[in-house]
Short mmCIF file of C-alpha atoms and ligand atoms in Angstrom, two decimals:
data_model
loop_
_atom_site.label_atom_id
_atom_site.label_comp_id
_atom_site.label_asym_id
_atom_site.label_seq_id
_atom_site.Cartn_x
_atom_site.Cartn_y
_atom_site.Cartn_z
CA MET N 1 -130.18 150.07 -31.70
CA THR N 2 -132.21 150.35 -34.91
CA LEU N 3 -134.16 147.18 -35.39
CA PRO N 4 -134.27 145.41 -38.78
CA LYS N 5 -137.47 145.91 -40.79
CA ARG N 6 -137.13 142.80 -42.91
CA THR N 7 -135.61 139.34 -42.73
CA GLN N 8 -135.97 136.03 -44.54
CA VAL N 9 -137.01 134.00 -41.49
CA ALA N 10 -138.53 135.51 -38.34
CA ILE N 11 -137.85 133.14 -35.45
CA ILE N 12 -140.08 133.49 -32.39
CA GLY N 13 -138.32 132.31 -29.19
CA ALA N 14 -134.63 132.07 -28.17
CA GLY N 15 -134.74 128.65 -26.51
CA PRO N 16 -132.65 125.80 -27.92
CA ALA N 17 -134.98 125.38 -30.94
CA GLY N 18 -134.88 129.04 -32.00
CA LEU N 19 -131.17 129.55 -31.35
CA LEU N 20 -130.09 126.35 -33.11
CA LEU N 21 -132.31 127.14 -36.10
CA GLY N 22 -130.78 130.62 -36.24
CA GLN N 23 -127.27 129.14 -36.47
CA LEU N 24 -128.19 126.43 -39.00
CA LEU N 25 -129.72 129.10 -41.26
CA HIS N 26 -126.77 131.46 -40.73
CA LYS N 27 -124.34 128.72 -41.88
CA ALA N 28 -126.40 128.43 -45.07
CA GLY N 29 -126.37 132.19 -45.66
CA ILE N 30 -130.04 132.69 -44.76
CA ASP N 31 -130.89 135.76 -42.71
CA ALA N 32 -132.98 135.34 -39.57
CA VAL N 33 -134.08 137.60 -36.71
CA ILE N 34 -134.99 136.08 -33.35
CA LEU N 35 -137.68 137.70 -31.18
CA GLU N 36 -137.58 136.60 -27.51
CA LEU N 37 -140.08 137.63 -24.85
CA ARG N 38 -137.63 137.40 -21.95
CA SER N 39 -134.16 138.77 -21.25
CA ALA N 40 -131.08 136.66 -22.07
CA GLU N 41 -130.37 136.33 -18.31
CA TYR N 42 -133.86 134.99 -17.66
CA VAL N 43 -133.52 132.41 -20.46
CA LEU N 44 -130.16 131.29 -19.03
CA GLY N 45 -131.62 131.03 -15.53
CA ARG N 46 -133.97 128.17 -16.45
CA ILE N 47 -132.77 124.73 -15.37
CA ARG N 48 -134.08 122.08 -17.72
CA ALA N 49 -132.84 119.08 -19.68
CA GLY N 50 -129.48 117.38 -19.26
CA VAL N 51 -129.17 114.45 -21.68
CA VAL N 52 -127.98 115.11 -25.23
CA GLU N 53 -128.41 112.57 -28.05
CA THR N 54 -125.69 111.96 -30.66
CA GLY N 55 -127.90 113.55 -33.34
CA THR N 56 -128.18 116.76 -31.31
CA VAL N 57 -124.40 116.71 -30.76
CA GLY N 58 -123.96 116.40 -34.55
CA LEU N 59 -126.11 119.49 -35.16
CA LEU N 60 -124.18 121.49 -32.56
CA GLU N 61 -120.94 120.41 -34.25
CA GLN N 62 -122.35 121.50 -37.62
CA VAL N 63 -122.81 125.05 -36.29
CA GLY N 64 -119.48 125.11 -34.44
CA CYS N 65 -121.07 125.01 -30.97
CA ALA N 66 -119.84 121.67 -29.63
CA GLU N 67 -116.33 122.50 -28.47
CA ARG N 68 -117.22 123.10 -24.79
CA LEU N 69 -119.75 120.25 -24.88
CA HIS N 70 -116.97 117.84 -25.90
CA ARG N 71 -114.61 119.31 -23.29
CA GLU N 72 -116.97 119.49 -20.31
CA GLY N 73 -119.82 117.10 -21.20
CA LEU N 74 -119.86 113.64 -19.63
CA VAL N 75 -120.10 110.70 -22.04
CA HIS N 76 -122.55 108.15 -20.62
CA GLU N 77 -122.46 104.66 -22.09
CA GLY N 78 -125.50 103.50 -20.14
CA ILE N 79 -128.06 104.15 -17.40
CA GLU N 80 -129.18 102.23 -14.34
CA ILE N 81 -132.73 101.20 -13.50
CA SER N 82 -133.52 100.50 -9.86
CA PHE N 83 -136.52 98.53 -8.55
CA GLY N 84 -137.22 95.98 -5.87
CA GLY N 85 -134.12 97.08 -3.95
CA ALA N 86 -131.67 96.20 -6.78
CA ARG N 87 -130.03 98.17 -9.58
CA HIS N 88 -129.69 96.97 -13.17
CA ARG N 89 -127.26 98.53 -15.64
CA ILE N 90 -128.31 99.07 -19.25
CA ASN N 91 -125.20 99.20 -21.40
CA PHE N 92 -126.00 101.33 -24.47
CA GLN N 93 -122.58 100.82 -26.06
CA GLN N 94 -122.92 97.05 -25.90
CA LEU N 95 -126.55 97.03 -27.03
CA VAL N 96 -126.56 99.63 -29.81
CA GLY N 97 -122.96 100.91 -30.04
CA ARG N 98 -123.87 104.48 -29.09
CA SER N 99 -123.81 106.77 -26.04
CA VAL N 100 -125.33 110.04 -24.84
CA ILE N 101 -123.65 113.14 -23.44
CA VAL N 102 -124.74 114.70 -20.16
CA TYR N 103 -124.46 118.48 -20.60
CA GLY N 104 -127.04 120.98 -19.36
CA GLN N 105 -129.53 122.70 -21.65
CA THR N 106 -128.46 125.94 -19.97
CA GLU N 107 -124.90 125.43 -21.27
CA ILE N 108 -126.09 124.58 -24.79
CA THR N 109 -128.18 127.76 -24.76
CA ARG N 110 -125.19 129.80 -23.57
CA ASP N 111 -122.95 128.34 -26.31
CA LEU N 112 -125.56 129.07 -28.99
CA MET N 113 -126.14 132.63 -27.71
CA GLU N 114 -122.39 133.31 -27.86
CA ALA N 115 -122.11 131.92 -31.40
CA ARG N 116 -125.00 134.12 -32.48
CA ALA N 117 -123.40 137.21 -30.97
CA ASP N 118 -120.07 136.33 -32.66
CA CYS N 119 -121.65 136.08 -36.11
CA GLY N 120 -123.58 139.34 -35.67
CA GLY N 121 -127.03 137.71 -35.77
CA THR N 122 -129.88 139.82 -34.42
CA THR N 123 -131.76 138.60 -31.35
CA ILE N 124 -134.30 141.03 -29.94
CA TYR N 125 -134.80 140.27 -26.25
CA GLU N 126 -137.76 141.53 -24.21
CA ALA N 127 -139.91 141.65 -27.35
CA GLU N 128 -143.44 141.96 -25.99
CA ASP N 129 -146.88 141.52 -27.54
CA VAL N 130 -145.57 139.53 -30.50
CA VAL N 131 -148.39 139.08 -33.03
CA LEU N 132 -148.13 137.07 -36.27
CA HIS N 133 -149.90 138.48 -39.34
CA ASP N 134 -150.90 137.13 -42.78
CA VAL N 135 -149.21 133.78 -42.20
CA THR N 136 -151.12 132.15 -45.06
CA SER N 137 -149.89 134.79 -47.55
CA THR N 138 -146.39 134.91 -49.08
CA ARG N 139 -145.77 138.19 -47.22
CA PRO N 140 -146.26 137.43 -43.55
CA TYR N 141 -145.07 139.87 -40.89
CA VAL N 142 -144.68 140.11 -37.17
CA THR N 143 -145.48 143.07 -34.92
CA PHE N 144 -144.13 143.53 -31.41
CA ARG N 145 -143.18 146.12 -28.80
CA GLN N 146 -139.74 146.63 -27.38
CA ALA N 147 -138.72 149.25 -24.83
CA GLY N 148 -142.13 150.86 -25.25
CA MET N 149 -141.85 151.24 -29.05
CA ALA N 150 -144.01 149.44 -31.64
CA HIS N 151 -142.18 147.56 -34.42
CA ARG N 152 -142.96 145.58 -37.56
CA LEU N 153 -140.77 142.85 -39.06
CA ASP N 154 -141.53 141.63 -42.61
CA CYS N 155 -140.38 138.17 -43.61
CA ASP N 156 -140.80 135.19 -45.96
CA PHE N 157 -141.37 132.61 -43.22
CA ILE N 158 -142.06 132.48 -39.49
CA ALA N 159 -140.56 129.75 -37.29
CA GLY N 160 -142.62 129.33 -34.11
CA CYS N 161 -139.99 128.20 -31.57
CA ASP N 162 -141.69 129.87 -28.61
CA GLY N 163 -142.36 126.90 -26.38
CA SER N 164 -145.61 125.53 -25.02
CA HIS N 165 -147.02 128.87 -23.82
CA GLY N 166 -145.97 130.87 -26.88
CA VAL N 167 -148.02 132.83 -29.37
CA SER N 168 -147.23 130.80 -32.52
CA ARG N 169 -149.37 127.73 -31.93
CA LYS N 170 -152.25 129.95 -30.83
CA SER N 171 -152.04 131.76 -34.20
CA ILE N 172 -153.24 128.61 -35.97
CA PRO N 173 -157.06 128.45 -36.17
CA ALA N 174 -158.54 125.72 -33.96
CA ASP N 175 -160.40 124.13 -36.89
CA VAL N 176 -157.16 123.31 -38.75
CA GLN N 177 -155.33 122.02 -35.69
CA GLN N 178 -155.73 118.71 -33.91
CA VAL N 179 -154.44 118.34 -30.39
CA PHE N 180 -153.53 115.05 -28.70
CA GLU N 181 -152.91 115.21 -24.98
CA ARG N 182 -152.33 113.16 -21.83
CA THR N 183 -151.76 114.64 -18.41
CA TYR N 184 -150.20 112.49 -15.69
CA PRO N 185 -151.44 112.58 -12.09
CA PHE N 186 -148.06 113.69 -10.66
CA GLY N 187 -145.14 116.06 -11.13
CA TRP N 188 -141.37 116.08 -10.62
CA LEU N 189 -139.76 118.02 -7.81
CA GLY N 190 -136.16 118.71 -8.82
CA ILE N 191 -133.18 120.17 -7.01
CA LEU N 192 -129.73 121.25 -8.19
CA VAL N 193 -126.94 120.82 -5.67
CA ASP N 194 -123.16 121.30 -5.66
CA LYS N 195 -122.31 117.78 -4.54
CA PRO N 196 -120.82 114.92 -6.58
CA PRO N 197 -123.29 112.55 -8.27
CA VAL N 198 -124.41 109.43 -6.41
CA SER N 199 -123.23 107.21 -9.27
CA GLU N 200 -121.26 107.62 -12.54
CA GLU N 201 -124.45 107.08 -14.50
CA LEU N 202 -128.07 108.19 -14.15
CA ILE N 203 -130.24 106.10 -11.81
CA TYR N 204 -133.95 105.85 -12.70
CA ALA N 205 -135.71 104.39 -9.65
CA ASN N 206 -139.15 102.82 -9.49
CA HIS N 207 -140.48 102.61 -5.93
CA GLU N 208 -143.90 102.17 -4.37
CA ARG N 209 -143.53 105.64 -2.79
CA GLY N 210 -142.89 107.09 -6.25
CA PHE N 211 -140.24 107.57 -8.93
CA ALA N 212 -136.80 109.08 -8.27
CA LEU N 213 -133.97 110.11 -10.60
CA CYS N 214 -130.34 110.82 -9.75
CA SER N 215 -128.84 112.86 -12.57
CA MET N 216 -125.98 115.32 -12.77
CA ARG N 217 -124.52 118.31 -14.56
CA SER N 218 -120.83 117.63 -13.81
CA HIS N 219 -118.56 115.62 -11.49
CA THR N 220 -119.36 118.13 -8.75
CA ARG N 221 -122.99 119.06 -9.44
CA SER N 222 -126.02 116.79 -9.04
CA ARG N 223 -129.55 117.13 -10.39
CA LEU N 224 -131.99 115.07 -8.30
CA TYR N 225 -135.70 114.50 -8.84
CA ILE N 226 -138.55 112.83 -6.98
CA GLN N 227 -142.11 112.24 -8.13
CA CYS N 228 -144.47 114.51 -6.18
CA ALA N 229 -148.19 115.27 -6.03
CA LEU N 230 -149.55 117.77 -8.56
CA ASP N 231 -150.72 120.12 -5.83
CA ASP N 232 -147.44 120.04 -3.87
CA LYS N 233 -145.78 123.42 -3.31
CA VAL N 234 -142.01 123.95 -3.49
CA GLU N 235 -142.18 125.83 -0.15
CA ASP N 236 -143.44 122.67 1.56
CA TRP N 237 -140.34 120.75 0.52
CA SER N 238 -137.38 121.67 2.69
CA ASP N 239 -134.06 120.16 1.58
CA ALA N 240 -134.21 117.80 4.58
CA ARG N 241 -137.65 116.53 3.57
CA PHE N 242 -136.50 116.12 -0.04
CA TYR N 243 -133.44 114.03 0.93
CA ASP N 244 -135.46 111.96 3.38
CA GLU N 245 -137.95 111.05 0.66
CA LEU N 246 -135.23 110.46 -1.96
CA CYS N 247 -133.39 108.05 0.39
CA ARG N 248 -136.53 106.00 0.92
CA ARG N 249 -136.78 105.45 -2.85
CA LEU N 250 -133.13 104.56 -3.60
CA ASP N 251 -131.18 101.34 -3.02
CA ALA N 252 -128.82 101.09 -0.01
CA THR N 253 -125.62 101.64 -2.05
CA ALA N 254 -126.97 104.82 -3.57
CA VAL N 255 -128.14 106.10 -0.17
CA ALA N 256 -124.68 105.43 1.29
CA ARG N 257 -123.05 107.49 -1.48
CA LEU N 258 -125.55 110.38 -1.41
CA GLU N 259 -123.97 113.61 -0.21
CA GLN N 260 -126.64 116.00 1.01
CA GLY N 261 -125.98 119.67 0.32
CA ALA N 262 -128.04 122.85 0.25
CA SER N 263 -130.09 123.09 -2.96
CA ILE N 264 -129.21 125.96 -5.31
CA GLU N 265 -132.42 125.53 -7.32
CA LYS N 266 -135.69 123.81 -6.55
CA SER N 267 -138.76 123.58 -8.78
CA ILE N 268 -141.79 121.45 -9.60
CA ALA N 269 -142.78 120.53 -13.17
CA PRO N 270 -146.05 118.78 -14.07
CA LEU N 271 -145.80 115.85 -16.51
CA ARG N 272 -147.62 116.00 -19.80
CA SER N 273 -147.67 114.47 -23.28
CA PHE N 274 -148.98 116.86 -25.94
CA VAL N 275 -148.84 116.98 -29.74
CA ALA N 276 -150.39 119.62 -32.04
CA GLU N 277 -150.86 118.63 -35.68
CA PRO N 278 -149.98 119.80 -38.27
CA MET N 279 -146.71 121.58 -37.49
CA ARG N 280 -147.17 123.97 -40.41
CA TYR N 281 -149.82 126.55 -41.28
CA GLY N 282 -149.10 128.53 -44.45
CA GLN N 283 -145.69 130.17 -44.01
CA LEU N 284 -145.65 129.41 -40.24
CA PHE N 285 -143.73 126.38 -38.96
CA LEU N 286 -143.82 125.13 -35.38
CA ALA N 287 -140.71 123.52 -33.86
CA GLY N 288 -139.85 122.13 -30.40
CA ASP N 289 -142.10 122.65 -27.38
CA ALA N 290 -144.32 125.00 -29.42
CA ALA N 291 -145.63 121.87 -31.16
CA HIS N 292 -145.17 119.11 -28.59
CA ILE N 293 -144.41 118.33 -24.97
CA VAL N 294 -143.10 115.06 -23.58
CA PRO N 295 -142.73 114.05 -19.93
CA PRO N 296 -139.01 114.28 -19.02
CA THR N 297 -138.66 110.56 -18.17
CA GLY N 298 -137.27 109.76 -21.63
CA ALA N 299 -134.99 112.85 -21.74
CA LYS N 300 -136.40 113.74 -25.15
CA GLY N 301 -137.75 117.34 -25.02
CA LEU N 302 -134.57 119.15 -25.94
CA ASN N 303 -133.53 116.49 -28.45
CA LEU N 304 -136.87 116.70 -30.26
CA ALA N 305 -136.49 120.45 -30.54
CA ALA N 306 -133.13 119.78 -32.24
CA SER N 307 -134.46 117.20 -34.72
CA ASP N 308 -137.39 119.49 -35.65
CA VAL N 309 -135.08 122.36 -36.52
CA HIS N 310 -132.83 119.99 -38.45
CA TYR N 311 -135.77 119.11 -40.74
CA LEU N 312 -136.95 122.72 -40.87
CA SER N 313 -133.54 124.18 -41.71
CA ARG N 314 -133.08 121.63 -44.50
CA ALA N 315 -136.52 122.52 -45.93
CA LEU N 316 -135.80 126.26 -45.85
CA ILE N 317 -132.31 125.82 -47.35
CA GLU N 318 -133.85 123.73 -50.16
CA PHE N 319 -136.38 126.51 -50.78
CA TYR N 320 -133.79 129.29 -51.04
CA ASP N 321 -131.12 127.25 -52.90
CA GLU N 322 -133.26 125.24 -55.29
CA LYS N 323 -136.54 127.17 -55.37
CA SER N 324 -138.23 123.91 -54.34
CA ARG N 325 -141.14 123.74 -51.91
CA ALA N 326 -140.86 119.94 -51.53
CA GLY N 327 -139.09 120.07 -48.14
CA ILE N 328 -141.44 122.73 -46.83
CA ASP N 329 -144.47 120.70 -47.89
CA ALA N 330 -143.07 117.55 -46.26
CA TYR N 331 -141.88 119.25 -43.02
CA SER N 332 -144.87 118.56 -40.80
CA ALA N 333 -145.22 114.88 -41.72
CA THR N 334 -141.46 114.25 -41.54
CA ALA N 335 -141.06 115.90 -38.13
CA LEU N 336 -144.23 114.33 -36.68
CA ALA N 337 -143.11 110.80 -37.59
CA ARG N 338 -140.08 111.19 -35.31
CA VAL N 339 -141.98 113.21 -32.69
CA TRP N 340 -144.58 110.48 -32.18
CA LYS N 341 -141.88 107.84 -31.63
CA ALA N 342 -140.37 109.99 -28.86
CA VAL N 343 -143.85 110.65 -27.43
CA ARG N 344 -144.42 106.89 -27.32
CA PHE N 345 -141.05 106.21 -25.66
CA SER N 346 -141.50 108.98 -23.08
CA TRP N 347 -145.01 107.74 -22.25
CA TRP N 348 -143.71 104.16 -21.91
CA MET N 349 -140.82 105.15 -19.62
CA THR N 350 -143.20 107.27 -17.53
CA SER N 351 -145.76 104.45 -17.25
CA MET N 352 -143.12 101.89 -16.29
CA LEU N 353 -141.30 103.94 -13.68
CA HIS N 354 -143.87 106.00 -11.74
CA HIS N 355 -146.27 105.16 -8.98
CA PHE N 356 -149.78 105.83 -10.27
CA PRO N 357 -152.18 106.88 -7.50
CA ASN N 358 -155.26 104.63 -7.41
CA SER N 359 -153.63 101.96 -9.58
CA SER N 360 -155.11 98.50 -9.05
CA GLY N 361 -153.22 95.44 -7.85
CA PHE N 362 -153.39 94.15 -11.42
CA GLU N 363 -151.79 97.33 -12.83
CA GLN N 364 -149.03 97.19 -10.22
CA ARG N 365 -148.23 93.55 -11.08
CA ILE N 366 -148.14 94.42 -14.80
CA GLN N 367 -145.74 97.30 -14.11
CA ARG N 368 -143.44 95.06 -12.08
CA THR N 369 -143.58 92.42 -14.81
CA GLU N 370 -142.69 95.03 -17.42
CA LEU N 371 -139.54 95.86 -15.41
CA ASP N 372 -138.69 92.17 -14.85
CA TYR N 373 -139.15 91.45 -18.55
CA LEU N 374 -137.04 94.47 -19.52
CA VAL N 375 -133.97 93.56 -17.48
CA GLY N 376 -134.27 89.88 -18.44
CA SER N 377 -134.58 90.33 -22.19
CA GLU N 378 -131.78 91.52 -24.45
CA HIS N 379 -134.35 92.42 -27.10
CA ALA N 380 -136.28 94.61 -24.68
CA LEU N 381 -133.07 96.23 -23.41
CA ARG N 382 -131.94 96.93 -26.98
CA SER N 383 -135.26 98.61 -27.74
CA LEU N 384 -134.90 100.88 -24.69
CA ALA N 385 -131.27 101.66 -25.60
CA GLU N 386 -132.11 102.42 -29.24
CA ASN N 387 -134.78 104.92 -28.21
CA TYR N 388 -132.83 106.48 -25.33
CA VAL N 389 -129.72 107.26 -27.40
CA GLY N 390 -132.03 108.69 -30.08
CA LEU N 391 -133.68 107.29 -33.21
CA PRO N 392 -132.02 108.29 -36.51
CA TYR N 393 -133.17 111.45 -38.33
P1 RFL I 401 -138.22 126.65 -24.82
O1 RFL I 401 -136.92 126.24 -24.24
O2 RFL I 401 -139.40 126.70 -23.94
O3 RFL I 401 -137.99 128.05 -25.51
C1 RFL I 401 -139.06 128.83 -25.97
C2 RFL I 401 -138.66 130.28 -25.89
O4 RFL I 401 -139.70 131.09 -26.41
C3 RFL I 401 -139.90 132.22 -25.55
N1 RFL I 401 -141.27 132.71 -25.72
C4 RFL I 401 -141.59 133.77 -26.50
N2 RFL I 401 -140.84 134.60 -27.24
C5 RFL I 401 -141.47 135.61 -27.90
N3 RFL I 401 -142.80 135.82 -27.81
C6 RFL I 401 -143.60 135.02 -27.08
N4 RFL I 401 -144.92 135.23 -27.02
C7 RFL I 401 -142.99 133.94 -26.37
N5 RFL I 401 -143.45 132.98 -25.55
C8 RFL I 401 -142.41 132.25 -25.17
C9 RFL I 401 -139.61 131.68 -24.17
O5 RFL I 401 -139.28 132.71 -23.25
C10 RFL I 401 -138.44 130.73 -24.46
O6 RFL I 401 -137.19 131.38 -24.33
O7 RFL I 401 -138.62 125.68 -26.05
P2 RFL I 401 -137.70 124.96 -27.15
O8 RFL I 401 -136.66 125.87 -27.70
O9 RFL I 401 -138.65 124.27 -28.05
O10 RFL I 401 -136.86 123.86 -26.32
C11 RFL I 401 -137.51 122.77 -25.75
C12 RFL I 401 -136.87 122.41 -24.42
O11 RFL I 401 -136.64 123.58 -23.65
C13 RFL I 401 -137.78 121.48 -23.63
O12 RFL I 401 -138.29 120.45 -24.46
C14 RFL I 401 -137.12 120.79 -22.46
O13 RFL I 401 -136.43 121.67 -21.62
C15 RFL I 401 -138.24 120.09 -21.69
N6 RFL I 401 -137.89 119.90 -20.31
C16 RFL I 401 -137.05 118.89 -20.01
N7 RFL I 401 -136.63 118.07 -21.01
C17 RFL I 401 -135.79 117.06 -20.73
O14 RFL I 401 -135.40 116.33 -21.66
N8 RFL I 401 -135.35 116.87 -19.42
C18 RFL I 401 -135.75 117.69 -18.39
O15 RFL I 401 -135.34 117.52 -17.25
C19 RFL I 401 -136.64 118.73 -18.66
N9 RFL I 401 -137.07 119.58 -17.68
C20 RFL I 401 -138.39 120.76 -19.31
C21 RFL I 401 -137.94 120.59 -17.99
C22 RFL I 401 -139.30 121.78 -19.60
C23 RFL I 401 -139.80 122.63 -18.60
N10 RFL I 401 -140.81 123.61 -18.96
C24 RFL I 401 -140.97 124.03 -20.32
C25 RFL I 401 -141.83 124.03 -18.11
C26 RFL I 401 -138.39 121.45 -16.99
C27 RFL I 401 -139.32 122.47 -17.28
C28 RFL I 401 -139.74 123.37 -16.15
C1 PHB I 402 -131.75 115.96 -16.04
O1 PHB I 402 -130.54 115.78 -15.81
O2 PHB I 402 -132.30 117.04 -15.80
C2 PHB I 402 -132.55 114.85 -16.61
C3 PHB I 402 -131.92 113.70 -17.04
C4 PHB I 402 -132.66 112.65 -17.56
C5 PHB I 402 -134.02 112.78 -17.64
C6 PHB I 402 -134.66 113.93 -17.23
C7 PHB I 402 -133.92 114.98 -16.70
O3 PHB I 402 -134.76 111.73 -18.13
#
């Protein structure tokens, strides 16, 4: 295959942010080339988020990638919070008149990859040693190696959609970037299992032994998580040990309904809040995990990647259609305003639901009171619901 030498927008990374941006630009007649470090199979092998906000659904509809999501996705009108041995339902429909859809990030990625192949868009997989050049000039370019050959791609703009370990954020000089970070003293151990979910809706459980979450991918596939220590190793967690610990943290009804099966995936993810400001440097724009990380407790990571590329695609379309730089100039501030609200919500959910090692008696009472207040106050419940289903763009 001869690789293109020039494009309007070079997109680094074929995760949800890069792929969705590629389709939004394609619909507007803007040419983009995606450079991805890994193979398509590797990208599709990653098990990540599962909760999709209405705004994200709207964007997938806009690019014609929501048909399977509407067919196979599960509409969830609420969640359950469990603490003190009892479960409390939070009814999103009643509180804010909206729902979320449970549909795996892996499936969204697959749908977007297929749409890109159908429209003839170029994605270069296994692009190694990607380096960004002259990003503060109007003629930036990207160099990379693929199959042992060196290449150069000229462009007008670069979209850094290459996740938290990518090259884009690192291309911004440290003295023009401010980083805000919090690490949490625990991780999540997650398993995927071909057994029906414990409950129709997600259960977020607070327990003195640690947090637990019962989620799902379908009526026959569960995604289960427990809070674990940062230095825990996956190898030390047999399925039997995982289920034993999960059962200790769930209420009796959930335990009775839990079907234990062999895990088909098992991994540990550390929890972190991270924001890099600004999200633009010259002709380089950061979007998704390249610019920010949230702990998964609020189910916001994937949805933030989608809202970023919504703002970015609109800014780029405005530039090409109207020769206006207004959207481009406003991108970082506009995206960050929404990002910080999701960072706050994810931090709040994490603080309320996890067991913090070395927390004092006072802190534990405050946490319990936060939960009691939440389930007893319609105002507090509405605030949780409004954030969980997704704040407006
Ligand atoms: P992604 O999905 O990380 O995609 C970035 C892509 O860029 C590629 N890449 C490069 N390409 C070219 N050159 C380089 N130098 C490159 N370096 C990296 C990568 O291979 C990858 O394909 O970021 P994006 O698109 O911004 O999407 C964000 C979401 O993926 C992310 O926010 C969520 O998945 C976060 N997240 C979770 N969110 C939830 O809401 N619920 C979850 O349960 C949940 N679990 C997770 C997660 C993130 C994880 N990571 C990143 C460690 C579990 C894990 C393990
Ligand atoms: C998931 O299904 O993977 C999931 C759901 C909700 C979360 C985090 C992860 O808050």
